[in-house]
PDB file of C-alpha atoms in Angstrom:
ATOM      1  CA  MET A 256       0.012  -0.223   0.231  1.00 43.00           C
ATOM      2  CA  SER A 257       1.061   3.533  -0.891  1.00 38.00           C
ATOM      3  CA  GLN A 258       2.402   6.339   1.415  1.00 36.00           C
ATOM      4  CA  LYS A 259      -0.583   8.231   0.059  1.00 37.00           C
ATOM      5  CA  THR A 260      -3.369   5.611   0.179  1.00 38.00           C
ATOM      6  CA  ASN A 261      -2.058   5.116   3.721  1.00 39.00           C
ATOM      7  CA  LYS A 262      -2.747   9.203   4.526  1.00 40.00           C
ATOM      8  CA  GLN A 263      -5.524   8.683   3.315  1.00 42.00           C
ATOM      9  CA  THR A 264      -6.501   5.895   4.387  1.00 40.00           C
ATOM     10  CA  VAL A 265      -6.185   7.936   8.195  1.00 37.00           C
ATOM     11  CA  GLN A 266      -7.563  11.013   7.779  1.00 44.00           C
ATOM     12  CA  GLN A 267     -10.859   8.964   6.471  1.00 44.00           C
ATOM     13  CA  THR A 268     -10.007   7.211  10.441  1.00 42.00           C
ATOM     14  CA  ASN A 269     -10.312  10.359  11.861  1.00 44.00           C
ATOM     15  CA  LYS A 270     -13.048  11.997  10.414  1.00 44.00           C
ATOM     16  CA  LYS A 271     -15.036   9.142  11.416  1.00 44.00           C
ATOM     17  CA  THR A 272     -13.481   9.234  14.651  1.00 44.00           C
ATOM     18  CA  ASN A 273     -13.857  12.602  15.661  1.00 47.00           C
ATOM     19  CA  LYS A 274     -18.032  12.857  13.865  1.00 45.00           C
ATOM     20  CA  LYS A 275     -18.782   9.586  16.455  1.00 44.00           C
ATOM     21  CA  THR A 276     -16.402  11.278  19.031  1.00 45.00           C
ATOM     22  CA  ASN A 277     -18.849  14.662  18.869  1.00 47.00           C
ATOM     23  CA  ASN A 278     -21.945  12.908  18.082  1.00 47.00           C
ATOM     24  CA  GLN A 279     -21.425  11.746  21.498  1.00 49.00           C
ATOM     25  CA  THR A 280     -20.790  14.549  23.259  1.00 47.00           C
ATOM     26  CA  ASN A 281     -23.351  16.042  22.206  1.00 49.00           C
ATOM     27  CA  ASN A 282     -26.050  13.633  23.092  1.00 49.00           C
ATOM     28  CA  LYS A 283     -24.128  13.303  26.140  1.00 47.00           C
ATOM     29  CA  LYS A 284     -25.115  17.282  26.290  1.00 47.00           C
ATOM     30  CA  LYS A 285     -28.436  16.761  25.522  1.00 48.00           C
ATOM     31  CA  ASN A 286     -29.280  13.733  27.412  1.00 48.00           C
ATOM     32  CA  ASN A 287     -27.331  15.861  30.609  1.00 48.00           C
ATOM     33  CA  LYS A 288     -29.709  18.949  29.603  1.00 48.00           C
ATOM     34  CA  LYS A 289     -33.020  16.571  30.084  1.00 48.00           C
ATOM     35  CA  ASN A 290     -32.105  14.396  33.020  1.00 49.00           C
ATOM     36  CA  ASN A 291     -30.899  17.960  34.304  1.00 49.00           C
ATOM     37  CA  LYS A 292     -34.571  19.055  33.122  1.00 49.00           C
ATOM     38  CA  ASN A 293     -37.038  15.969  35.193  1.00 48.00           C
ATOM     39  CA  ASN A 294     -34.422  16.239  37.616  1.00 48.00           C
ATOM     40  CA  ASN A 295     -35.865  20.326  38.180  1.00 48.00           C
ATOM     41  CA  ARG A 296     -39.045  19.636  37.537  1.00 50.00           C
ATOM     42  CA  ASN A 297     -38.662  16.903  39.602  1.00 48.00           C
ATOM     43  CA  ASN A 298     -37.385  19.002  42.412  1.00 48.00           C
ATOM     44  CA  LYS A 299     -40.509  21.495  42.061  1.00 45.00           C
ATOM     45  CA  ASN A 300     -42.713  19.118  42.928  1.00 47.00           C
ATOM     46  CA  ASN A 301     -40.902  17.405  45.626  1.00 47.00           C
ATOM     47  CA  ASN A 302     -40.698  21.383  47.470  1.00 45.00           C
ATOM     48  CA  THR A 303     -43.597  21.896  46.719  1.00 43.00           C
ATOM     49  CA  SER A 304     -45.791  18.510  47.648  1.00 43.00           C
ATOM     50  CA  LYS A 305     -43.407  18.554  50.993  1.00 42.00           C
ATOM     51  CA  LYS A 306     -44.523  22.553  51.198  1.00 42.00           C
ATOM     52  CA  LYS A 307     -48.209  21.564  50.864  1.00 42.00           C
ATOM     53  CA  LYS A 308     -47.205  18.410  53.414  1.00 40.00           C
ATOM     54  CA  GLN A 309     -46.037  20.925  56.283  1.00 37.00           C
ATOM     55  CA  GLN A 310     -49.273  23.201  56.150  1.00 42.00           C
ATOM     56  CA  THR A 311     -52.189  20.802  56.240  1.00 44.00           C
ATOM     57  CA  SER A 312     -50.012  18.990  58.929  1.00 36.00           C
ATOM     58  CA  LYS A 313     -49.298  22.278  61.000  1.00 38.00           C
ATOM     59  CA  THR A 314     -52.805  22.990  60.818  1.00 44.00           C
ATOM     60  CA  LEU A 315     -54.172  19.585  61.793  1.00 52.00           C
ATOM     61  CA  THR A 316     -51.989  19.378  64.655  1.00 56.00           C
ATOM     62  CA  THR A 317     -53.099  21.992  66.588  1.00 72.00           C
ATOM     63  CA  ASN A 318     -54.660  21.712  69.877  1.00 83.00           C
ATOM     64  CA  PHE A 319     -56.163  24.719  70.095  1.00 96.00           C
ATOM     65  CA  PRO A 320     -60.422  24.365  70.983  1.00 97.00           C
ATOM     66  CA  TYR A 321     -62.474  25.416  68.606  1.00 98.00           C
ATOM     67  CA  VAL A 322     -66.835  24.141  67.825  1.00 98.00           C
ATOM     68  CA  ASP A 323     -68.664  24.390  64.588  1.00 98.00           C
ATOM     69  CA  THR A 324     -71.428  26.736  65.140  1.00 98.00           C
ATOM     70  CA  HIS A 325     -73.407  26.010  62.203  1.00 98.00           C
ATOM     71  CA  CYS A 326     -73.454  22.518  60.059  1.00 98.00           C
ATOM     72  CA  HIS A 327     -76.064  18.867  58.744  1.00 98.00           C
ATOM     73  CA  LEU A 328     -74.431  16.591  60.306  1.00 98.00           C
ATOM     74  CA  GLU A 329     -77.814  14.616  58.703  1.00 97.00           C
ATOM     75  CA  MET A 330     -76.384  16.499  55.000  1.00 97.00           C
ATOM     76  CA  ILE A 331     -72.320  15.719  56.140  1.00 97.00           C
ATOM     77  CA  LEU A 332     -73.736  11.955  55.926  1.00 97.00           C
ATOM     78  CA  LYS A 333     -75.768  11.480  54.116  1.00 96.00           C
ATOM     79  CA  LYS A 334     -72.726  12.779  51.143  1.00 96.00           C
ATOM     80  CA  LEU A 335     -69.974  10.949  52.340  1.00 96.00           C
ATOM     81  CA  LYS A 336     -72.378   7.711  52.583  1.00 96.00           C
ATOM     82  CA  ILE A 337     -72.184   7.126  56.227  1.00 95.00           C
ATOM     83  CA  THR A 338     -74.915   5.185  58.138  1.00 93.00           C
ATOM     84  CA  HIS A 339     -75.654   6.711  61.967  1.00 92.00           C
ATOM     85  CA  THR A 340     -77.924   4.464  62.869  1.00 91.00           C
ATOM     86  CA  ASP A 341     -76.123   1.413  63.578  1.00 91.00           C
ATOM     87  CA  LYS A 342     -72.676   3.786  65.035  1.00 93.00           C
ATOM     88  CA  THR A 343     -71.719   4.722  68.029  1.00 94.00           C
ATOM     89  CA  TYR A 344     -70.547   8.515  68.432  1.00 96.00           C
ATOM     90  CA  GLU A 345     -66.908   8.157  68.183  1.00 95.00           C
ATOM     91  CA  GLU A 346     -67.257   6.303  65.016  1.00 96.00           C
ATOM     92  CA  ILE A 347     -68.503   9.206  63.307  1.00 95.00           C
ATOM     93  CA  LYS A 348     -66.262  12.044  64.676  1.00 94.00           C
ATOM     94  CA  ASN A 349     -63.545   8.744  63.901  1.00 93.00           C
ATOM     95  CA  LYS A 350     -64.756   8.397  59.957  1.00 93.00           C
ATOM     96  CA  LEU A 351     -64.672  12.495  59.895  1.00 94.00           C
ATOM     97  CA  GLU A 352     -61.047  12.745  61.084  1.00 90.00           C
ATOM     98  CA  PHE A 353     -61.736  15.814  63.229  1.00 93.00           C
ATOM     99  CA  PRO A 354     -58.113  17.283  64.043  1.00 94.00           C
ATOM    100  CA  GLU A 355     -57.339  17.876  67.473  1.00 93.00           C
ATOM    101  CA  GLY A 356     -59.534  20.283  69.563  1.00 96.00           C
ATOM    102  CA  PHE A 357     -62.313  19.706  68.769  1.00 97.00           C
ATOM    103  CA  GLU A 358     -65.190  20.707  71.509  1.00 97.00           C
ATOM    104  CA  GLY A 359     -68.610  20.395  69.699  1.00 97.00           C
ATOM    105  CA  MET A 360     -71.323  20.825  67.319  1.00 98.00           C
ATOM    106  CA  LEU A 361     -74.344  23.042  66.406  1.00 98.00           C
ATOM    107  CA  ILE A 362     -76.296  20.674  63.704  1.00 98.00           C
ATOM    108  CA  ILE A 363     -79.290  22.608  62.106  1.00 98.00           C
ATOM    109  CA  GLY A 364     -82.225  20.757  61.431  1.00 98.00           C
ATOM    110  CA  CYS A 365     -84.023  23.591  58.616  1.00 98.00           C
ATOM    111  CA  GLU A 366     -85.997  21.372  56.890  1.00 97.00           C
ATOM    112  CA  PRO A 367     -89.582  19.347  57.454  1.00 97.00           C
ATOM    113  CA  GLU A 368     -88.618  16.487  56.251  1.00 97.00           C
ATOM    114  CA  THR A 369     -85.385  15.541  58.342  1.00 97.00           C
ATOM    115  CA  PHE A 370     -86.654  17.475  61.187  1.00 98.00           C
ATOM    116  CA  THR A 371     -87.110  13.538  62.834  1.00 97.00           C
ATOM    117  CA  GLU A 372     -83.206  12.099  62.099  1.00 97.00           C
ATOM    118  CA  VAL A 373     -81.493  15.587  63.345  1.00 98.00           C
ATOM    119  CA  HIS A 374     -83.228  14.509  66.648  1.00 98.00           C
ATOM    120  CA  SER A 375     -82.196  11.926  67.104  1.00 97.00           C
ATOM    121  CA  PHE A 376     -78.990  12.776  67.238  1.00 97.00           C
ATOM    122  CA  LEU A 377     -79.432  13.628  71.104  1.00 97.00           C
ATOM    123  CA  ASN A 378     -79.597   9.234  71.426  1.00 96.00           C
ATOM    124  CA  PHE A 379     -76.048   9.301  70.628  1.00 96.00           C
ATOM    125  CA  GLU A 380     -73.892   9.508  74.669  1.00 91.00           C
ATOM    126  CA  THR A 381     -71.862  13.423  74.175  1.00 96.00           C
ATOM    127  CA  ASP A 382     -72.330  16.119  75.680  1.00 96.00           C
ATOM    128  CA  GLU A 383     -70.399  17.707  72.328  1.00 98.00           C
ATOM    129  CA  ILE A 384     -73.847  17.949  70.731  1.00 98.00           C
ATOM    130  CA  ARG A 385     -76.184  20.989  70.110  1.00 98.00           C
ATOM    131  CA  LEU A 386     -79.696  21.097  68.080  1.00 98.00           C
ATOM    132  CA  SER A 387     -81.243  23.528  66.695  1.00 98.00           C
ATOM    133  CA  PHE A 388     -84.972  23.429  64.986  1.00 98.00           C
ATOM    134  CA  GLY A 389     -86.620  26.196  62.484  1.00 98.00           C
ATOM    135  CA  VAL A 390     -87.917  26.245  59.188  1.00 98.00           C
ATOM    136  CA  HIS A 391     -85.230  27.706  56.404  1.00 98.00           C
ATOM    137  CA  PRO A 392     -86.738  30.041  54.043  1.00 98.00           C
ATOM    138  CA  HIS A 393     -86.692  28.024  51.046  1.00 98.00           C
ATOM    139  CA  ASN A 394     -89.353  25.776  52.849  1.00 98.00           C
ATOM    140  CA  ALA A 395     -91.345  28.808  54.297  1.00 98.00           C
ATOM    141  CA  LYS A 396     -94.344  27.041  52.253  1.00 98.00           C
ATOM    142  CA  ASP A 397     -94.389  24.072  53.554  1.00 97.00           C
ATOM    143  CA  TYR A 398     -94.807  25.466  57.490  1.00 98.00           C
ATOM    144  CA  THR A 399     -97.527  24.345  59.309  1.00 98.00           C
ATOM    145  CA  ASN A 400     -99.575  24.478  62.750  1.00 98.00           C
ATOM    146  CA  ARG A 401     -98.625  21.065  63.458  1.00 97.00           C
ATOM    147  CA  LEU A 402     -95.071  21.759  62.632  1.00 98.00           C
ATOM    148  CA  GLU A 403     -95.016  24.484  64.755  1.00 98.00           C
ATOM    149  CA  LYS A 404     -95.895  22.749  67.422  1.00 98.00           C
ATOM    150  CA  LYS A 405     -93.144  20.147  66.463  1.00 98.00           C
ATOM    151  CA  ILE A 406     -90.263  22.960  66.403  1.00 98.00           C
ATOM    152  CA  ILE A 407     -91.722  24.486  70.108  1.00 98.00           C
ATOM    153  CA  LYS A 408     -91.427  21.368  71.289  1.00 98.00           C
ATOM    154  CA  TYR A 409     -88.249  19.770  70.127  1.00 98.00           C
ATOM    155  CA  SER A 410     -87.063  23.923  71.493  1.00 98.00           C
ATOM    156  CA  LYS A 411     -87.997  22.958  75.267  1.00 98.00           C
ATOM    157  CA  LEU A 412     -85.334  20.506  75.322  1.00 98.00           C
ATOM    158  CA  ASP A 413     -81.946  21.446  76.831  1.00 95.00           C
ATOM    159  CA  LYS A 414     -80.118  20.429  74.770  1.00 97.00           C
ATOM    160  CA  VAL A 415     -81.447  22.332  71.380  1.00 98.00           C
ATOM    161  CA  VAL A 416     -80.247  25.289  72.165  1.00 98.00           C
ATOM    162  CA  ALA A 417     -80.935  27.932  68.803  1.00 98.00           C
ATOM    163  CA  VAL A 418     -84.183  28.103  66.834  1.00 98.00           C
ATOM    164  CA  GLY A 419     -83.183  28.998  63.024  1.00 98.00           C
ATOM    165  CA  GLU A 420     -82.178  28.573  60.452  1.00 98.00           C
ATOM    166  CA  ILE A 421     -84.525  30.798  59.493  1.00 98.00           C
ATOM    167  CA  GLY A 422     -85.165  34.473  57.316  1.00 98.00           C
ATOM    168  CA  LEU A 423     -84.781  35.250  54.314  1.00 98.00           C
ATOM    169  CA  ASP A 424     -83.484  33.935  51.149  1.00 98.00           C
ATOM    170  CA  TYR A 425     -84.507  35.921  47.725  1.00 98.00           C
ATOM    171  CA  HIS A 426     -82.389  34.945  45.969  1.00 96.00           C
ATOM    172  CA  TYR A 427     -83.287  31.468  44.664  1.00 94.00           C
ATOM    173  CA  MET A 428     -87.521  32.273  45.347  1.00 96.00           C
ATOM    174  CA  HIS A 429     -87.990  28.904  46.462  1.00 97.00           C
ATOM    175  CA  SER A 430     -91.190  30.550  48.496  1.00 98.00           C
ATOM    176  CA  PRO A 431     -92.881  33.641  47.884  1.00 98.00           C
ATOM    177  CA  LYS A 432     -91.861  36.446  49.622  1.00 98.00           C
ATOM    178  CA  ASP A 433     -94.764  37.239  51.752  1.00 98.00           C
ATOM    179  CA  THR A 434     -94.433  33.557  52.651  1.00 98.00           C
ATOM    180  CA  GLN A 435     -91.352  34.098  53.867  1.00 98.00           C
ATOM    181  CA  GLN A 436     -91.571  37.118  56.040  1.00 98.00           C
ATOM    182  CA  GLU A 437     -95.033  35.489  57.675  1.00 98.00           C
ATOM    183  CA  VAL A 438     -93.135  33.061  58.962  1.00 98.00           C
ATOM    184  CA  PHE A 439     -90.105  34.568  59.784  1.00 98.00           C
ATOM    185  CA  ILE A 440     -92.225  36.727  62.289  1.00 98.00           C
ATOM    186  CA  LYS A 441     -93.826  33.772  63.901  1.00 98.00           C
ATOM    187  CA  GLN A 442     -90.692  32.315  64.626  1.00 98.00           C
ATOM    188  CA  ILE A 443     -88.819  35.216  66.028  1.00 98.00           C
ATOM    189  CA  LYS A 444     -91.928  34.685  68.546  1.00 98.00           C
ATOM    190  CA  ILE A 445     -90.986  31.539  69.420  1.00 98.00           C
ATOM    191  CA  ALA A 446     -87.633  32.350  69.603  1.00 98.00           C
ATOM    192  CA  VAL A 447     -88.230  35.438  71.389  1.00 98.00           C
ATOM    193  CA  SER A 448     -91.142  33.518  73.514  1.00 98.00           C
ATOM    194  CA  LEU A 449     -88.288  30.735  74.293  1.00 98.00           C
ATOM    195  CA  ASP A 450     -85.268  33.352  74.942  1.00 98.00           C
ATOM    196  CA  LYS A 451     -82.772  30.740  72.473  1.00 98.00           C
ATOM    197  CA  PRO A 452     -81.216  32.349  70.245  1.00 98.00           C
ATOM    198  CA  ILE A 453     -81.736  33.309  67.271  1.00 98.00           C
ATOM    199  CA  VAL A 454     -79.973  31.413  64.389  1.00 98.00           C
ATOM    200  CA  LEU A 455     -80.133  33.726  61.460  1.00 98.00           C
ATOM    201  CA  HIS A 456     -80.623  33.473  57.397  1.00 98.00           C
ATOM    202  CA  SER A 457     -80.471  36.302  55.019  1.00 98.00           C
ATOM    203  CA  ARG A 458     -79.154  36.431  51.281  1.00 98.00           C
ATOM    204  CA  GLU A 459     -80.239  39.661  48.730  1.00 97.00           C
ATOM    205  CA  ALA A 460     -83.216  40.431  51.972  1.00 98.00           C
ATOM    206  CA  GLU A 461     -80.764  43.238  53.490  1.00 98.00           C
ATOM    207  CA  GLU A 462     -83.814  45.489  53.706  1.00 98.00           C
ATOM    208  CA  ASP A 463     -87.040  43.267  54.522  1.00 98.00           C
ATOM    209  CA  THR A 464     -84.509  41.158  57.473  1.00 98.00           C
ATOM    210  CA  LEU A 465     -83.250  44.582  58.974  1.00 98.00           C
ATOM    211  CA  ARG A 466     -87.230  45.785  59.170  1.00 98.00           C
ATOM    212  CA  ILE A 467     -88.013  42.643  60.501  1.00 98.00           C
ATOM    213  CA  MET A 468     -85.519  42.619  62.643  1.00 98.00           C
ATOM    214  CA  LYS A 469     -85.719  45.723  64.081  1.00 98.00           C
ATOM    215  CA  GLU A 470     -90.206  45.617  64.621  1.00 98.00           C
ATOM    216  CA  HIS A 471     -90.289  41.854  66.072  1.00 98.00           C
ATOM    217  CA  VAL A 472     -86.307  41.392  68.096  1.00 98.00           C
ATOM    218  CA  PRO A 473     -86.124  42.133  71.383  1.00 98.00           C
ATOM    219  CA  GLN A 474     -82.495  45.123  70.815  1.00 98.00           C
ATOM    220  CA  GLU A 475     -80.518  42.188  73.535  1.00 98.00           C
ATOM    221  CA  HIS A 476     -82.122  39.150  72.483  1.00 98.00           C
ATOM    222  CA  LEU A 477     -79.265  36.232  71.367  1.00 98.00           C
ATOM    223  CA  ILE A 478     -79.060  36.693  67.969  1.00 98.00           C
ATOM    224  CA  HIS A 479     -76.230  34.485  64.801  1.00 98.00           C
ATOM    225  CA  LEU A 480     -75.866  35.338  61.901  1.00 98.00           C
ATOM    226  CA  HIS A 481     -74.667  33.047  59.499  1.00 98.00           C
ATOM    227  CA  CYS A 482     -73.097  32.168  57.440  1.00 98.00           C
ATOM    228  CA  PHE A 483     -72.113  36.408  56.346  1.00 98.00           C
ATOM    229  CA  THR A 484     -71.996  37.254  52.303  1.00 97.00           C
ATOM    230  CA  SER A 485     -74.239  40.493  52.730  1.00 97.00           C
ATOM    231  CA  SER A 486     -73.156  44.384  51.974  1.00 97.00           C
ATOM    232  CA  ASN A 487     -71.203  45.711  54.892  1.00 97.00           C
ATOM    233  CA  THR A 488     -73.713  48.303  55.428  1.00 98.00           C
ATOM    234  CA  PHE A 489     -76.071  46.044  56.251  1.00 98.00           C
ATOM    235  CA  LEU A 490     -73.659  44.045  58.458  1.00 98.00           C
ATOM    236  CA  ARG A 491     -72.778  47.743  60.675  1.00 98.00           C
ATOM    237  CA  GLN A 492     -76.602  48.682  60.696  1.00 98.00           C
ATOM    238  CA  MET A 493     -77.303  44.998  62.359  1.00 98.00           C
ATOM    239  CA  LEU A 494     -74.363  45.141  64.593  1.00 98.00           C
ATOM    240  CA  ASP A 495     -74.829  48.677  65.455  1.00 98.00           C
ATOM    241  CA  HIS A 496     -79.061  47.914  66.540  1.00 98.00           C
ATOM    242  CA  PHE A 497     -77.612  43.648  67.677  1.00 98.00           C
ATOM    243  CA  PRO A 498     -75.874  44.206  70.936  1.00 98.00           C
ATOM    244  CA  ASN A 499     -75.541  40.765  71.643  1.00 98.00           C
ATOM    245  CA  LEU A 500     -75.766  39.643  67.697  1.00 98.00           C
ATOM    246  CA  TYR A 501     -72.757  37.198  66.820  1.00 98.00           C
ATOM    247  CA  VAL A 502     -71.281  36.542  62.764  1.00 98.00           C
ATOM    248  CA  GLY A 503     -70.899  33.831  61.964  1.00 98.00           C
ATOM    249  CA  PHE A 504     -67.997  32.629  58.488  1.00 98.00           C
ATOM    250  CA  THR A 505     -67.293  30.459  56.283  1.00 98.00           C
ATOM    251  CA  GLY A 506     -64.705  28.829  54.027  1.00 98.00           C
ATOM    252  CA  ILE A 507     -65.803  31.296  52.445  1.00 98.00           C
ATOM    253  CA  ILE A 508     -63.541  33.431  53.824  1.00 98.00           C
ATOM    254  CA  THR A 509     -60.691  31.530  52.533  1.00 98.00           C
ATOM    255  CA  PHE A 510     -61.638  30.989  48.245  1.00 98.00           C
ATOM    256  CA  LYS A 511     -58.962  32.788  46.562  1.00 94.00           C
ATOM    257  CA  GLY A 512     -60.429  35.916  43.695  1.00 91.00           C
ATOM    258  CA  LYS A 513     -62.402  38.840  44.363  1.00 95.00           C
ATOM    259  CA  SER A 514     -65.879  38.217  44.925  1.00 95.00           C
ATOM    260  CA  CYS A 515     -64.973  37.437  47.958  1.00 97.00           C
ATOM    261  CA  ASP A 516     -62.923  40.060  49.187  1.00 97.00           C
ATOM    262  CA  PRO A 517     -65.828  41.932  50.711  1.00 97.00           C
ATOM    263  CA  ILE A 518     -66.897  39.145  52.733  1.00 98.00           C
ATOM    264  CA  ARG A 519     -62.812  38.714  53.975  1.00 98.00           C
ATOM    265  CA  GLU A 520     -63.422  42.254  54.326  1.00 98.00           C
ATOM    266  CA  ALA A 521     -66.141  42.079  57.032  1.00 98.00           C
ATOM    267  CA  VAL A 522     -64.231  39.565  58.943  1.00 98.00           C
ATOM    268  CA  LYS A 523     -62.174  42.842  59.513  1.00 98.00           C
ATOM    269  CA  ILE A 524     -64.883  44.948  60.103  1.00 98.00           C
ATOM    270  CA  VAL A 525     -66.471  42.716  62.768  1.00 98.00           C
ATOM    271  CA  PRO A 526     -64.957  42.526  66.425  1.00 98.00           C
ATOM    272  CA  LEU A 527     -63.028  39.061  67.612  1.00 98.00           C
ATOM    273  CA  ASP A 528     -66.060  39.317  70.410  1.00 98.00           C
ATOM    274  CA  ARG A 529     -68.292  38.800  68.091  1.00 98.00           C
ATOM    275  CA  ILE A 530     -67.260  36.613  65.874  1.00 98.00           C
ATOM    276  CA  LEU A 531     -68.548  32.640  65.216  1.00 98.00           C
ATOM    277  CA  SER A 532     -66.865  30.274  63.426  1.00 98.00           C
ATOM    278  CA  GLU A 533     -68.816  27.796  61.581  1.00 98.00           C
ATOM    279  CA  THR A 534     -68.983  24.727  57.939  1.00 98.00           C
ATOM    280  CA  ASP A 535     -72.544  25.131  56.769  1.00 98.00           C
ATOM    281  CA  GLY A 536     -70.912  21.391  55.463  1.00 98.00           C
ATOM    282  CA  PRO A 537     -71.495  20.239  53.590  1.00 98.00           C
ATOM    283  CA  PHE A 538     -71.288  23.720  51.927  1.00 97.00           C
ATOM    284  CA  MET A 539     -68.601  25.357  51.144  1.00 95.00           C
ATOM    285  CA  GLY A 540     -65.373  23.932  52.473  1.00 96.00           C
ATOM    286  CA  PRO A 541     -62.518  26.009  53.277  1.00 97.00           C
ATOM    287  CA  VAL A 542     -59.977  26.140  50.605  1.00 96.00           C
ATOM    288  CA  PRO A 543     -57.593  23.445  50.856  1.00 96.00           C
ATOM    289  CA  PHE A 544     -60.764  21.869  49.969  1.00 96.00           C
ATOM    290  CA  ARG A 545     -62.823  23.073  48.488  1.00 96.00           C
ATOM    291  CA  GLY A 546     -65.966  21.083  46.358  1.00 95.00           C
ATOM    292  CA  LYS A 547     -65.303  18.497  49.256  1.00 97.00           C
ATOM    293  CA  VAL A 548     -67.720  17.645  51.962  1.00 97.00           C
ATOM    294  CA  ALA A 549     -67.136  20.773  54.756  1.00 98.00           C
ATOM    295  CA  HIS A 550     -67.328  19.011  57.876  1.00 97.00           C
ATOM    296  CA  PRO A 551     -66.538  20.815  61.757  1.00 98.00           C
ATOM    297  CA  GLY A 552     -63.303  18.722  61.155  1.00 96.00           C
ATOM    298  CA  ARG A 553     -61.832  21.471  58.861  1.00 97.00           C
ATOM    299  CA  ILE A 554     -63.284  24.347  61.181  1.00 97.00           C
ATOM    300  CA  PRO A 555     -59.353  25.153  62.085  1.00 97.00           C
ATOM    301  CA  TRP A 556     -58.602  26.668  58.465  1.00 97.00           C
ATOM    302  CA  ILE A 557     -61.270  29.566  58.880  1.00 98.00           C
ATOM    303  CA  ILE A 558     -60.493  30.148  62.050  1.00 98.00           C
ATOM    304  CA  ASN A 559     -56.335  29.692  61.083  1.00 97.00           C
ATOM    305  CA  LYS A 560     -57.753  32.935  57.280  1.00 98.00           C
ATOM    306  CA  ILE A 561     -59.428  34.564  60.291  1.00 98.00           C
ATOM    307  CA  ALA A 562     -56.454  35.270  62.577  1.00 98.00           C
ATOM    308  CA  GLU A 563     -54.673  35.577  59.397  1.00 98.00           C
ATOM    309  CA  LEU A 564     -56.791  39.179  58.113  1.00 98.00           C
ATOM    310  CA  LYS A 565     -56.936  40.547  62.000  1.00 98.00           C
ATOM    311  CA  GLU A 566     -53.681  39.622  61.803  1.00 98.00           C
ATOM    312  CA  ILE A 567     -53.255  38.770  65.307  1.00 98.00           C
ATOM    313  CA  GLU A 568     -52.040  35.264  67.215  1.00 97.00           C
ATOM    314  CA  LYS A 569     -54.103  32.324  66.463  1.00 97.00           C
ATOM    315  CA  GLU A 570     -53.899  30.946  69.827  1.00 97.00           C
ATOM    316  CA  GLU A 571     -56.411  34.618  70.570  1.00 98.00           C
ATOM    317  CA  ALA A 572     -58.926  34.120  67.643  1.00 98.00           C
ATOM    318  CA  TYR A 573     -59.407  30.100  68.515  1.00 98.00           C
ATOM    319  CA  SER A 574     -59.463  30.766  72.584  1.00 98.00           C
ATOM    320  CA  GLN A 575     -61.966  34.599  71.986  1.00 98.00           C
ATOM    321  CA  ILE A 576     -64.513  32.006  69.268  1.00 98.00           C
ATOM    322  CA  ARG A 577     -64.328  29.440  71.673  1.00 98.00           C
ATOM    323  CA  GLN A 578     -65.958  31.508  74.750  1.00 98.00           C
ATOM    324  CA  ASN A 579     -68.040  33.739  71.844  1.00 98.00           C
ATOM    325  CA  ALA A 580     -70.014  30.154  71.241  1.00 98.00           C
ATOM    326  CA  LYS A 581     -70.229  28.978  75.423  1.00 98.00           C
ATOM    327  CA  THR A 582     -71.694  32.993  75.898  1.00 98.00           C
ATOM    328  CA  ILE A 583     -74.017  32.692  72.780  1.00 98.00           C
ATOM    329  CA  TYR A 584     -74.816  28.798  72.848  1.00 98.00           C
ATOM    330  CA  LYS A 585     -73.283  27.468  76.429  1.00 93.00           C
ATOM    331  CA  PHE A 586     -71.337  24.901  74.799  1.00 89.00           C
TER     332      PHE A 586
END
């Protein structure tokens, strides 16, 4: 073989080797870049999960006392497909997984067809349950003298601590306005005659609610303005006229979006010693449980948000809100 041929062969071999080496280097760089990208993504996901887990765990381990002053336990259990007739109270609590600190719930019976079921919760051997009965404005058209007698009968029981929820709801108009107002006044008279707090529902009916309350409720009467979503003008009018009125806030205050800003502003307006914690479960689960069934075990998320909005220590918020429930509902 000639020297020229050998030289050409060597050059060709070197070119192939260099090309192969360059390809391998480029591939290695691409793989490294891809791996780094995946690692960054995984690290980000891990950090997010870790952070979320830490936040959830921190809330769940609170030992501060709390109660839910407004929930519909029969609806909660129905949505979660949990039967209660064959279970003890402790078994139900364990299924719902309440965080530490839970001390009680006020169960609201506001639909005539569920009055008997709600009343049956008194069979549980516990001092953590209180009840309230009243016909919701949606069901005002179904109000009868017989139903009124049942509300009076139940409301005389020791563990039935209020009348409600009662009031006006002009949003859905499931019952005519005049019927709602008539039934509202009748039930106010029951609450006043028995000296029981009123659990008040008012939605898009501020003017009529204020008028009827001023006309028929003694100024010193105990009132729970439930699941507040009204205007701050209405809020101030109610607070000013009724010195023993308390305002209940739900998971709505944790929802993202500007539409909930006025309700968060209301939290800042209401004095801490006139705030109640409630879920209105199974409705309006607080973030991070929005869209899921709300139950009394979600109260810590609501109180934590109240503390944040008022810029106070959580312990102060829990302590005062717990005392408020004792003041109005004696539990």
